[in-house]
JSON list of N, CA and C in Angstrom, two decimals:
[
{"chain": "Q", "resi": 510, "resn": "UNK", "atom": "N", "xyz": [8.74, -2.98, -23.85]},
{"chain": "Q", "resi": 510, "resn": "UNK", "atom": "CA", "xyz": [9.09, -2.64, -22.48]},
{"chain": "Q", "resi": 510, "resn": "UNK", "atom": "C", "xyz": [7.94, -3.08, -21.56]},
{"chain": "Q", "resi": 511, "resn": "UNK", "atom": "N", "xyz": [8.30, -3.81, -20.15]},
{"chain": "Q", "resi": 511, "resn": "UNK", "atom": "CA", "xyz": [7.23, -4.16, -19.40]},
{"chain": "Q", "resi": 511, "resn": "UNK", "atom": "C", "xyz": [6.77, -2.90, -18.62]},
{"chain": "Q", "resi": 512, "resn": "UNK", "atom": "N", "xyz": [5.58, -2.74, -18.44]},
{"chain": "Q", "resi": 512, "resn": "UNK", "atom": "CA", "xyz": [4.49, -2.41, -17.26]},
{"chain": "Q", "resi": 512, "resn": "UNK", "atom": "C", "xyz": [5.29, -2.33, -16.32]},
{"chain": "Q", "resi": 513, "resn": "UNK", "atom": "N", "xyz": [5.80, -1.13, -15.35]},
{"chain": "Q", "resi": 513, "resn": "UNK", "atom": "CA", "xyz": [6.12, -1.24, -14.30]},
{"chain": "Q", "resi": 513, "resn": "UNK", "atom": "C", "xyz": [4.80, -1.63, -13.16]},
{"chain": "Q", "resi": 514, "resn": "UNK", "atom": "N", "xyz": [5.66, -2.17, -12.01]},
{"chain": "Q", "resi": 514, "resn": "UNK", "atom": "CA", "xyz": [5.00, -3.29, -11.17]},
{"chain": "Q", "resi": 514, "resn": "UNK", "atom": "C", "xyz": [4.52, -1.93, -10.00]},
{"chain": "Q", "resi": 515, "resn": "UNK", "atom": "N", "xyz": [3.40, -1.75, -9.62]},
{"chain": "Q", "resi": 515, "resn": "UNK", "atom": "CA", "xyz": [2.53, -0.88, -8.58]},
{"chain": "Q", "resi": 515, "resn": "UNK", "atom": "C", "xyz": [2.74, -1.18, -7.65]},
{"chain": "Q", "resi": 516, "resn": "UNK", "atom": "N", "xyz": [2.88, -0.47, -6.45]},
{"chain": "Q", "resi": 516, "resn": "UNK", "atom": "CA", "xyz": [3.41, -0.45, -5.46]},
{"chain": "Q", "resi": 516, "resn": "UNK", "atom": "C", "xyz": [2.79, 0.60, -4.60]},
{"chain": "Q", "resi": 517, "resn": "UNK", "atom": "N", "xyz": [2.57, 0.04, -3.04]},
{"chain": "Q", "resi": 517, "resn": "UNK", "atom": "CA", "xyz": [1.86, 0.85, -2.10]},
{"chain": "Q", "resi": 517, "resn": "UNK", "atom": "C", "xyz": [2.82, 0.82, -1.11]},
{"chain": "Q", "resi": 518, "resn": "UNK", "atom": "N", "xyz": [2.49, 1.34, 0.47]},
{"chain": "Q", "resi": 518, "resn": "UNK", "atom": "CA", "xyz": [3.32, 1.13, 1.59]},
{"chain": "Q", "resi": 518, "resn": "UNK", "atom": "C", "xyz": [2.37, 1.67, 2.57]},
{"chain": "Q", "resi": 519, "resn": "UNK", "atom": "N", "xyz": [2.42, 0.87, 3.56]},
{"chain": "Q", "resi": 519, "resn": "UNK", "atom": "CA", "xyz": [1.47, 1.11, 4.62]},
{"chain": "Q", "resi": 519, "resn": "UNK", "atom": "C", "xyz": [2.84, 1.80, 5.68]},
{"chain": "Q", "resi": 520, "resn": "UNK", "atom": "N", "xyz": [2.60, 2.29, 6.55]},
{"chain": "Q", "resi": 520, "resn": "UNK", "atom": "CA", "xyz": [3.52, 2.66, 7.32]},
{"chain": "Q", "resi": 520, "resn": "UNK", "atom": "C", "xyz": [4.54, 3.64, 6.83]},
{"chain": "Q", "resi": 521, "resn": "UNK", "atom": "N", "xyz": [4.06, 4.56, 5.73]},
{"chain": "Q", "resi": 521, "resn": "UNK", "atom": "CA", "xyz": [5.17, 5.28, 4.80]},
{"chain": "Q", "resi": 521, "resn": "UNK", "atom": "C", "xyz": [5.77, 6.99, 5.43]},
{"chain": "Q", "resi": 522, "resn": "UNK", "atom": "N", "xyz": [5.05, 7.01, 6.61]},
{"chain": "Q", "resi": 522, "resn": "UNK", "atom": "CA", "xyz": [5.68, 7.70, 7.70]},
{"chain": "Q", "resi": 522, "resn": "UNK", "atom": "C", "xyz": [6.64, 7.95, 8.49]},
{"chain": "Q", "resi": 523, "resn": "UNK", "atom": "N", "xyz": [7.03, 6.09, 8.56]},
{"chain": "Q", "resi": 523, "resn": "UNK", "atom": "CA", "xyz": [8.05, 5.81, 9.34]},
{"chain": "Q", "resi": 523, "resn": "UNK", "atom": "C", "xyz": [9.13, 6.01, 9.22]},
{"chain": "Q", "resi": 524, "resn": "UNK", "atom": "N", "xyz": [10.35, 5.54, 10.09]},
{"chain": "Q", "resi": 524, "resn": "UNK", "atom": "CA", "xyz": [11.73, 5.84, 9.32]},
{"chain": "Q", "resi": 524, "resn": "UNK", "atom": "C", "xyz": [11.92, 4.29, 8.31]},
{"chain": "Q", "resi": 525, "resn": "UNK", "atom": "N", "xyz": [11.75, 3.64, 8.91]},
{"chain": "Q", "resi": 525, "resn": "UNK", "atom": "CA", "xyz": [11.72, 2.81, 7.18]},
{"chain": "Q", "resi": 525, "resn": "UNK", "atom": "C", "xyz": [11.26, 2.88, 6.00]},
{"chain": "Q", "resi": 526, "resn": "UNK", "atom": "N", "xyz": [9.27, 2.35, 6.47]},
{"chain": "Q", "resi": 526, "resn": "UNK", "atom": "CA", "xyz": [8.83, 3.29, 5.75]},
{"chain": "Q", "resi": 526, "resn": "UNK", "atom": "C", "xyz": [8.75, 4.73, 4.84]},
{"chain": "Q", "resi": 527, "resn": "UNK", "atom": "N", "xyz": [9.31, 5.36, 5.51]},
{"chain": "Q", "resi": 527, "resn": "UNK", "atom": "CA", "xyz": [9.67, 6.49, 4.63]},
{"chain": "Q", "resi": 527, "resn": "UNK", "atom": "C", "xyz": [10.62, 6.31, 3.35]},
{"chain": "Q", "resi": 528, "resn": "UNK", "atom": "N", "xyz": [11.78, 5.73, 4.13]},
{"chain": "Q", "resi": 528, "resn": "UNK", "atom": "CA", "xyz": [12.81, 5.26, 3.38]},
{"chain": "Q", "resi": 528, "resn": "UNK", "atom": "C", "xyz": [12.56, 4.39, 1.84]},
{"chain": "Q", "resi": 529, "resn": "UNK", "atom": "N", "xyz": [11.57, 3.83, 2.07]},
{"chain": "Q", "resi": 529, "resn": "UNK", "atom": "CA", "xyz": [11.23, 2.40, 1.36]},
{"chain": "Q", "resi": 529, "resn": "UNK", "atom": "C", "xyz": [9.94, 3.40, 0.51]},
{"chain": "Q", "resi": 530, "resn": "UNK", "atom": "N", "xyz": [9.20, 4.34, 0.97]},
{"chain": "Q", "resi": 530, "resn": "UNK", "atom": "CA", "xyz": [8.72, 4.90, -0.35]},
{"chain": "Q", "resi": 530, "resn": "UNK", "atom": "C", "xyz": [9.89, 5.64, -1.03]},
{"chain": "Q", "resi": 531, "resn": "UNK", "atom": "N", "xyz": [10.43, 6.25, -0.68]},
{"chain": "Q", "resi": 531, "resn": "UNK", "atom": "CA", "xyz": [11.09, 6.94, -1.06]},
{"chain": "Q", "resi": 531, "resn": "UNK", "atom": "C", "xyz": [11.97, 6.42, -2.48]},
{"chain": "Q", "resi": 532, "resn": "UNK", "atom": "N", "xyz": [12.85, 5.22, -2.09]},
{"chain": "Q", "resi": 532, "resn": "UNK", "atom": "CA", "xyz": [13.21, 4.66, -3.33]},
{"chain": "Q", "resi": 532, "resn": "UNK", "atom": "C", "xyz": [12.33, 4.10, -4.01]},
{"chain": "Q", "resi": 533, "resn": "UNK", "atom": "N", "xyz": [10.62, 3.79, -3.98]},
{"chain": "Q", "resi": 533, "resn": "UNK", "atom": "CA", "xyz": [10.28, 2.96, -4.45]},
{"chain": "Q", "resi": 533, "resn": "UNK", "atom": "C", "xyz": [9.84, 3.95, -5.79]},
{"chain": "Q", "resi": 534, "resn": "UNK", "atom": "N", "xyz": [9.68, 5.37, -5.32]},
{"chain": "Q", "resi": 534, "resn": "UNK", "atom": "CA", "xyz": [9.18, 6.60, -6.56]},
{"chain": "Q", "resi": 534, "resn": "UNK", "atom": "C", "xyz": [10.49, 6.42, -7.41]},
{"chain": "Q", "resi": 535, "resn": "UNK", "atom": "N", "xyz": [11.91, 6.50, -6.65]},
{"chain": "Q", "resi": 535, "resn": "UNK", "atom": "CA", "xyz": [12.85, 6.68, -7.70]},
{"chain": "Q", "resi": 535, "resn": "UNK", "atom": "C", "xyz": [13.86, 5.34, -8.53]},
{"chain": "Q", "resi": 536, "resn": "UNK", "atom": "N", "xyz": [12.65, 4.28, -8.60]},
{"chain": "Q", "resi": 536, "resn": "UNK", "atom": "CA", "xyz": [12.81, 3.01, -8.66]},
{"chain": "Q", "resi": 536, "resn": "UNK", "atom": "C", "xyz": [12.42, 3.23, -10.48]},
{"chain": "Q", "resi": 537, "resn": "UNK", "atom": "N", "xyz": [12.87, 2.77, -11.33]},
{"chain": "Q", "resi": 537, "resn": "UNK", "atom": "CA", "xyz": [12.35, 2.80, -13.05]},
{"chain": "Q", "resi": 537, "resn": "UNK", "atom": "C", "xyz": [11.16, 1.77, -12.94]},
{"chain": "Q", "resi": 538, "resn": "UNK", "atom": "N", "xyz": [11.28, 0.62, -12.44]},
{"chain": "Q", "resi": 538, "resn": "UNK", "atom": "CA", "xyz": [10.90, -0.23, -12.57]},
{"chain": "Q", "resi": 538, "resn": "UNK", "atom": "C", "xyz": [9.39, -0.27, -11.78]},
{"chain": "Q", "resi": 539, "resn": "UNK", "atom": "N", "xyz": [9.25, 0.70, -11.15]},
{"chain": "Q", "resi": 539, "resn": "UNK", "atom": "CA", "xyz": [8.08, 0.73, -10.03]},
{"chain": "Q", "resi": 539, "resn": "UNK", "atom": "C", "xyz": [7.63, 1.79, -10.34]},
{"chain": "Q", "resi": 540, "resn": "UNK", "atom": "N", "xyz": [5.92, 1.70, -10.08]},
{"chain": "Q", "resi": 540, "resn": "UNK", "atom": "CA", "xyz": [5.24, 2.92, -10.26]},
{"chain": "Q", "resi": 540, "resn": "UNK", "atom": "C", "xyz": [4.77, 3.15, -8.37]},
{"chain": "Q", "resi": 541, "resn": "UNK", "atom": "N", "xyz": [5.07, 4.08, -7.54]},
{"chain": "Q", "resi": 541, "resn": "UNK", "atom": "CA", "xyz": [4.51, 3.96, -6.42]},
{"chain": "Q", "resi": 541, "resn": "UNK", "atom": "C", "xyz": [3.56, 4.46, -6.32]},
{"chain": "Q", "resi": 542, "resn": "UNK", "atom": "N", "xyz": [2.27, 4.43, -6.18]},
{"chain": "Q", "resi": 542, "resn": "UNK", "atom": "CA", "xyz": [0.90, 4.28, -6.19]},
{"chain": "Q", "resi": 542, "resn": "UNK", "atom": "C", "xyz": [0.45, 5.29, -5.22]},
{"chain": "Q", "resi": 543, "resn": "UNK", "atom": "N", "xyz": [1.05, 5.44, -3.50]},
{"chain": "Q", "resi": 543, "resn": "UNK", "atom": "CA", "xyz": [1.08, 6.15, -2.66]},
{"chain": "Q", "resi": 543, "resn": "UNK", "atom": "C", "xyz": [1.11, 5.31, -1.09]},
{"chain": "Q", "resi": 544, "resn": "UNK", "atom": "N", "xyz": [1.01, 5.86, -0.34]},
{"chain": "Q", "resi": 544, "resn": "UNK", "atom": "CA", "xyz": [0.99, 5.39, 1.05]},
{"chain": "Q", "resi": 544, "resn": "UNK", "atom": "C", "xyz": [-0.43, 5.47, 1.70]},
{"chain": "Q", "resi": 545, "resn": "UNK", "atom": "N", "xyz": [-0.66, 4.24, 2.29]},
{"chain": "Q", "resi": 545, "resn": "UNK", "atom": "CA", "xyz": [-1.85, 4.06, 2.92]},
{"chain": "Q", "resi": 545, "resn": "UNK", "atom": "C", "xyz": [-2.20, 5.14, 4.10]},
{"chain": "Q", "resi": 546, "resn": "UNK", "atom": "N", "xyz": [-2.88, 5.51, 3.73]},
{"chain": "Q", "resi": 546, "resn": "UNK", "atom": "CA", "xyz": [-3.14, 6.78, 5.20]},
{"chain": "Q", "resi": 546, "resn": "UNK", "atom": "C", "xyz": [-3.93, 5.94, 6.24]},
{"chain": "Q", "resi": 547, "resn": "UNK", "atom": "N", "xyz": [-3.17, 6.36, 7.84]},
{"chain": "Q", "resi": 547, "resn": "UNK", "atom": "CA", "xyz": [-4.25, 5.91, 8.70]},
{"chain": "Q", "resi": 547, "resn": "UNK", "atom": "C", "xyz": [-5.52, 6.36, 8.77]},
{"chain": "Q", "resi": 548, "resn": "UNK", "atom": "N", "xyz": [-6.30, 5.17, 9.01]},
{"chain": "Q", "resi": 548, "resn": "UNK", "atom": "CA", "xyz": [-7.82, 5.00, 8.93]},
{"chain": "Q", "resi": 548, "resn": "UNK", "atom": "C", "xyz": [-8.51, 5.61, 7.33]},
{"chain": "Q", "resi": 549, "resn": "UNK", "atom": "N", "xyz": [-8.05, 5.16, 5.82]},
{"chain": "Q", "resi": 549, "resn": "UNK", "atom": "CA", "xyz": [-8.25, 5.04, 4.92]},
{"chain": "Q", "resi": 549, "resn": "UNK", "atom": "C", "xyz": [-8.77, 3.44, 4.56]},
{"chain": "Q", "resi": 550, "resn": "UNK", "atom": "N", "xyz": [-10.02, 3.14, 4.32]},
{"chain": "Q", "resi": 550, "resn": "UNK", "atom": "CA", "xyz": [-9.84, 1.29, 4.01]},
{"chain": "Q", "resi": 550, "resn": "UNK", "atom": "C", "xyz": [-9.27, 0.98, 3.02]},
{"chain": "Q", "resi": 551, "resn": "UNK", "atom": "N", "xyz": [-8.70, -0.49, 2.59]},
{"chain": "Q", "resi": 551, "resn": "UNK", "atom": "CA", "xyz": [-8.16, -0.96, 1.22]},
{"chain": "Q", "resi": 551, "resn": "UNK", "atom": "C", "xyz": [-8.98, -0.76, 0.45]},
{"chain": "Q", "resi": 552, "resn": "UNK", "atom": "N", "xyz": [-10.75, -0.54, 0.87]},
{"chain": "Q", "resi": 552, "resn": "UNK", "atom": "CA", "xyz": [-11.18, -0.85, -0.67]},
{"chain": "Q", "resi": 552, "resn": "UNK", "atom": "C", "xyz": [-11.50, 0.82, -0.80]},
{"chain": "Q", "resi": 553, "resn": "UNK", "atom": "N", "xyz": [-11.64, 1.55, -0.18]},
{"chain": "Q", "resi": 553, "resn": "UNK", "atom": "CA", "xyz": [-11.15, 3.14, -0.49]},
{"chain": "Q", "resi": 553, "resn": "UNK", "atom": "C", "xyz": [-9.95, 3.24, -1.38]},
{"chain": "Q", "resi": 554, "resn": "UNK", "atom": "N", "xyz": [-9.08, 2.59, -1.01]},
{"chain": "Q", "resi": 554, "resn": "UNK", "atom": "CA", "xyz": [-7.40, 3.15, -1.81]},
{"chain": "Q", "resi": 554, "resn": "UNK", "atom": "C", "xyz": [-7.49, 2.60, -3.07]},
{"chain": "Q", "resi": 555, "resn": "UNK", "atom": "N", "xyz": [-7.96, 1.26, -2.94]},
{"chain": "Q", "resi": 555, "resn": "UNK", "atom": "CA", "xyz": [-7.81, 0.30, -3.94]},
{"chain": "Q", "resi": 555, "resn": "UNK", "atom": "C", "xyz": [-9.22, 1.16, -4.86]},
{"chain": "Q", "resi": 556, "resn": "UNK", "atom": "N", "xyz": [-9.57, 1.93, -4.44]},
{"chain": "Q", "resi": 556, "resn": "UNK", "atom": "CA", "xyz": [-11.27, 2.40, -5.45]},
{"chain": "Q", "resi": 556, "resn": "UNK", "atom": "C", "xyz": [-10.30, 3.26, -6.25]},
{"chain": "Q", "resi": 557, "resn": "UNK", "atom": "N", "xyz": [-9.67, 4.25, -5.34]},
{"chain": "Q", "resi": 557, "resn": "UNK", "atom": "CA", "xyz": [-8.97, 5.56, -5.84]},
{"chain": "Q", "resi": 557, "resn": "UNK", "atom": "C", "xyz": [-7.77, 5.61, -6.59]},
{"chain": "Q", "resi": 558, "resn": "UNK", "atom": "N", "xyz": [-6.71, 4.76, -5.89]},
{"chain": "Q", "resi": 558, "resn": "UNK", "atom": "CA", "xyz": [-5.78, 4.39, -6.37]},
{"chain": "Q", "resi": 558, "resn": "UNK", "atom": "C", "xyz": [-4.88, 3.37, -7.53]},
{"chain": "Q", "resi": 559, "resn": "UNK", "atom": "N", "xyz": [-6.17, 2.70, -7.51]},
{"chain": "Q", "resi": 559, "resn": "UNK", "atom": "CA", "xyz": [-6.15, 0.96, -8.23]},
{"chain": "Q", "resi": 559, "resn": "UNK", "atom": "C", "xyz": [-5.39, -0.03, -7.33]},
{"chain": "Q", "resi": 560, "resn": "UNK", "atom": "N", "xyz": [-5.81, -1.87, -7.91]},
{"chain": "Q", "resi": 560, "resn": "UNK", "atom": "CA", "xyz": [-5.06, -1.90, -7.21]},
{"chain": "Q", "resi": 560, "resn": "UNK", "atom": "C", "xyz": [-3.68, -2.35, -7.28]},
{"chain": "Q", "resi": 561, "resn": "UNK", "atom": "N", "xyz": [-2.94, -2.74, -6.19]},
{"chain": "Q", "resi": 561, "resn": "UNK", "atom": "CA", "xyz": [-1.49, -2.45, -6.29]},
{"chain": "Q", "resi": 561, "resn": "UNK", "atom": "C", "xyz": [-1.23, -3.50, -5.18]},
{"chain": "Q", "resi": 562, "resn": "UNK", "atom": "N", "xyz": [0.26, -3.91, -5.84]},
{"chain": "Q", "resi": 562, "resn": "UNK", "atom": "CA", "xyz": [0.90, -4.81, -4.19]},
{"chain": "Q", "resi": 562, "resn": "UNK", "atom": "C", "xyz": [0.99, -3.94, -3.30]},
{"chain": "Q", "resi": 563, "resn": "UNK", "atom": "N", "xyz": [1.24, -4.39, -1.74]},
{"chain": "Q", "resi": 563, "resn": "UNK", "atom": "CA", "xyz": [1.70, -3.47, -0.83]},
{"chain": "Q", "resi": 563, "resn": "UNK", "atom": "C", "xyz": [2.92, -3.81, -0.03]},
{"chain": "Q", "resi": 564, "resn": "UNK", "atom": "N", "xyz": [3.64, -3.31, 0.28]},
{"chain": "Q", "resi": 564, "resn": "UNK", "atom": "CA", "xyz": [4.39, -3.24, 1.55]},
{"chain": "Q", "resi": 564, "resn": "UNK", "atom": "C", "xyz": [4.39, -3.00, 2.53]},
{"chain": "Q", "resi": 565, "resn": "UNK", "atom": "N", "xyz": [4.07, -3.04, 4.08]},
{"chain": "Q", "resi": 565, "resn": "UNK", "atom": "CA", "xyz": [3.27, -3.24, 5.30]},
{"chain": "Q", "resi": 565, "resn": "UNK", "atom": "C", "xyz": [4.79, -2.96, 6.07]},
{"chain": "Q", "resi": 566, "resn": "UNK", "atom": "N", "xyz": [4.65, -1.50, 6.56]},
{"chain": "Q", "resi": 566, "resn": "UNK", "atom": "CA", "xyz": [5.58, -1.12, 7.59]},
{"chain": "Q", "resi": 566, "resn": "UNK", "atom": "C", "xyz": [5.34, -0.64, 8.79]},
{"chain": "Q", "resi": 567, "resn": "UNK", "atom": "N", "xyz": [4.44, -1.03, 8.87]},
{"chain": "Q", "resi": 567, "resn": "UNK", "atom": "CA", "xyz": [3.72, -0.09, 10.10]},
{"chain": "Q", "resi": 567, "resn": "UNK", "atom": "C", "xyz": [3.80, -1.37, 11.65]},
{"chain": "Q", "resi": 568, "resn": "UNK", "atom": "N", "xyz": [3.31, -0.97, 12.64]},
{"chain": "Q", "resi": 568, "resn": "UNK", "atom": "CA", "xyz": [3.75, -1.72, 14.08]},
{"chain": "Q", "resi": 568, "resn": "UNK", "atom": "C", "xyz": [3.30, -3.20, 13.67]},
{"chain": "Q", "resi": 569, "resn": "UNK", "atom": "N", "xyz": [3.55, -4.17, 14.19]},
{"chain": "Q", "resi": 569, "resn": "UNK", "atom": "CA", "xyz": [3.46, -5.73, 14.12]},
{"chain": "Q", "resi": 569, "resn": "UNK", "atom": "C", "xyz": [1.78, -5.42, 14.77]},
{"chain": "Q", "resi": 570, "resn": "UNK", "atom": "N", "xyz": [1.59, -4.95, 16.16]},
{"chain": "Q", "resi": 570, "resn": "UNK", "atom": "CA", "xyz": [0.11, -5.17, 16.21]},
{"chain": "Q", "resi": 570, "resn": "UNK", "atom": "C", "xyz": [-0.86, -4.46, 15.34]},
{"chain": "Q", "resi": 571, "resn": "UNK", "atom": "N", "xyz": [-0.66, -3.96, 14.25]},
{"chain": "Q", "resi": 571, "resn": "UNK", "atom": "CA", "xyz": [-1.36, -3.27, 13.25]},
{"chain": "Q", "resi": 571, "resn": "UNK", "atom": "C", "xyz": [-1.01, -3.85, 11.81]},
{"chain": "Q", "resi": 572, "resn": "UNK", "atom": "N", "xyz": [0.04, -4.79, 11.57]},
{"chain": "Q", "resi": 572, "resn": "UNK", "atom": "CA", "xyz": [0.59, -5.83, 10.14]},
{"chain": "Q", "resi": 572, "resn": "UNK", "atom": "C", "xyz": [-1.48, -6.80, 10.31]},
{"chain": "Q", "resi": 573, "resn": "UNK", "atom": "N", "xyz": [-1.21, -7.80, 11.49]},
{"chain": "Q", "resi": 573, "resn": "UNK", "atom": "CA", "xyz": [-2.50, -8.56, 10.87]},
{"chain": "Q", "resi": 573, "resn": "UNK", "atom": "C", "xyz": [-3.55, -7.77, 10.04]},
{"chain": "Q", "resi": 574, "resn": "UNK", "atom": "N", "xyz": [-4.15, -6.48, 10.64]},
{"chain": "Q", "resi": 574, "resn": "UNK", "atom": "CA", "xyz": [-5.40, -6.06, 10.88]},
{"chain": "Q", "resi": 574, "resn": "UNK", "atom": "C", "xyz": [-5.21, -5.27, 9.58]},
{"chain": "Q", "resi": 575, "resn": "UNK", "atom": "N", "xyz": [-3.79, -4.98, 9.31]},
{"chain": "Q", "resi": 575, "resn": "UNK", "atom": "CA", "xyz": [-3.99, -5.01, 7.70]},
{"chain": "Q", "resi": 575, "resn": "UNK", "atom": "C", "xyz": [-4.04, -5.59, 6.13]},
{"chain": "Q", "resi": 576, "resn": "UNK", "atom": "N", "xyz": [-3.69, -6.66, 6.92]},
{"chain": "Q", "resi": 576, "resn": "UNK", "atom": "CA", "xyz": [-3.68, -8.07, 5.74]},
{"chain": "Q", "resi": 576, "resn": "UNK", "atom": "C", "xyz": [-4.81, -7.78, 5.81]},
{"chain": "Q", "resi": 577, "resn": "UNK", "atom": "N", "xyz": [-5.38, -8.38, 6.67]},
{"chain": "Q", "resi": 577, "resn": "UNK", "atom": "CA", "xyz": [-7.21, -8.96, 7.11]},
{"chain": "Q", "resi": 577, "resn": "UNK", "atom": "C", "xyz": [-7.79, -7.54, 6.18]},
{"chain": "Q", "resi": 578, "resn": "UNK", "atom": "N", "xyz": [-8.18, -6.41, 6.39]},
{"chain": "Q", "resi": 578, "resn": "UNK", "atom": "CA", "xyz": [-8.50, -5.90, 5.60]},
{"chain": "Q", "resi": 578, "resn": "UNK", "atom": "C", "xyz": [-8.40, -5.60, 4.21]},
{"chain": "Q", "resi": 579, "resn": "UNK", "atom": "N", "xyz": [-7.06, -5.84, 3.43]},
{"chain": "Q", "resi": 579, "resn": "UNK", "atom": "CA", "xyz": [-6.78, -5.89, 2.12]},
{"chain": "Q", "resi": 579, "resn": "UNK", "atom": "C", "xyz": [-7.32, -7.08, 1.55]},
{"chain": "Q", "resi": 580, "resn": "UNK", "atom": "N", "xyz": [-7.27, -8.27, 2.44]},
{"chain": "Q", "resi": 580, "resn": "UNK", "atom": "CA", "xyz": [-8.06, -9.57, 1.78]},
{"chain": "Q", "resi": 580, "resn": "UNK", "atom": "C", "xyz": [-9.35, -9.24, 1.44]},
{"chain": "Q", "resi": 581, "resn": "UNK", "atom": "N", "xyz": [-10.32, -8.71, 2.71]},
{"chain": "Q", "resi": 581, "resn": "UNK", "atom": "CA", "xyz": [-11.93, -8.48, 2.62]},
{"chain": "Q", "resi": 581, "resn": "UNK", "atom": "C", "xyz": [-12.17, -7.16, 1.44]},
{"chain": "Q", "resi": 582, "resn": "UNK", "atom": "N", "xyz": [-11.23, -6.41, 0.95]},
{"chain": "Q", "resi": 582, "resn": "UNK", "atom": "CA", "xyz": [-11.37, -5.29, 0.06]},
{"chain": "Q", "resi": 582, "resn": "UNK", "atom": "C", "xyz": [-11.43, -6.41, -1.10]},
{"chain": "Q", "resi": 583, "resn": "UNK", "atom": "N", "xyz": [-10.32, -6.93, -1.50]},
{"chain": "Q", "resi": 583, "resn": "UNK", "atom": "CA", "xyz": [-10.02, -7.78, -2.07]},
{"chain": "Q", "resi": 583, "resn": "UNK", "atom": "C", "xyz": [-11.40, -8.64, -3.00]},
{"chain": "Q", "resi": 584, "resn": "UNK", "atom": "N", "xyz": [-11.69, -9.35, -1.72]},
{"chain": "Q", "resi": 584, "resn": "UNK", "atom": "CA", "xyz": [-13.14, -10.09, -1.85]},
{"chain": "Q", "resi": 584, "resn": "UNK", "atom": "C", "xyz": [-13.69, -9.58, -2.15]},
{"chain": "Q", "resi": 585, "resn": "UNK", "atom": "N", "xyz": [-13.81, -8.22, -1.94]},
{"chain": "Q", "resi": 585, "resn": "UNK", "atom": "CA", "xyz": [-15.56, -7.42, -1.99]},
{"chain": "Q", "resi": 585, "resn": "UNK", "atom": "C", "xyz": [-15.51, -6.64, -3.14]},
{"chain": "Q", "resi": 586, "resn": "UNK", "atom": "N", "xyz": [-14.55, -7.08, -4.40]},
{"chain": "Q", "resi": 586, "resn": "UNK", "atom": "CA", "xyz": [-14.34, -6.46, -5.87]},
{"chain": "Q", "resi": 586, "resn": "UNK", "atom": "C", "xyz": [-15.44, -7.11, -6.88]}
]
């Protein structure tokens, strides 16, 4: 049996977001990891949490500034 695939969500507050953790816990195939809390860094979550893909639901002027930070967490492993 494979490794289910890890899974985060930024924006897991929202009404999508919410939505989209929500199935992602009652998913077999997915382990959901948790939701990014505002003003938590990636390499905080990624210390605590491991790391994990994400899903990015949160406002369009707040999507870049969270790539950009998951990259530099990223780097700084």
């Amino acid at each position: 049996m494979a490794e289910p695939i890890r899974v985060a969500v930024t924006g897991y507050r929202g009404k999508v977001g919410s939505v989209l953790a929500a199935a992602f816990q009652s998913e077999p195939g997915l382990e959901y990891v948790g939701g990014v809390e505002l003003g938590t860094t990636w390499r905080l979550f990624s210390t605590r949490r491991g790391r994990a893909p994400w899903v990015d639901f949160t406002q369009p002027s707040e999507a870049l500034h969270n790539a950009l930070a998951a990259v530099a967490a990223v780097r700084h492993r």
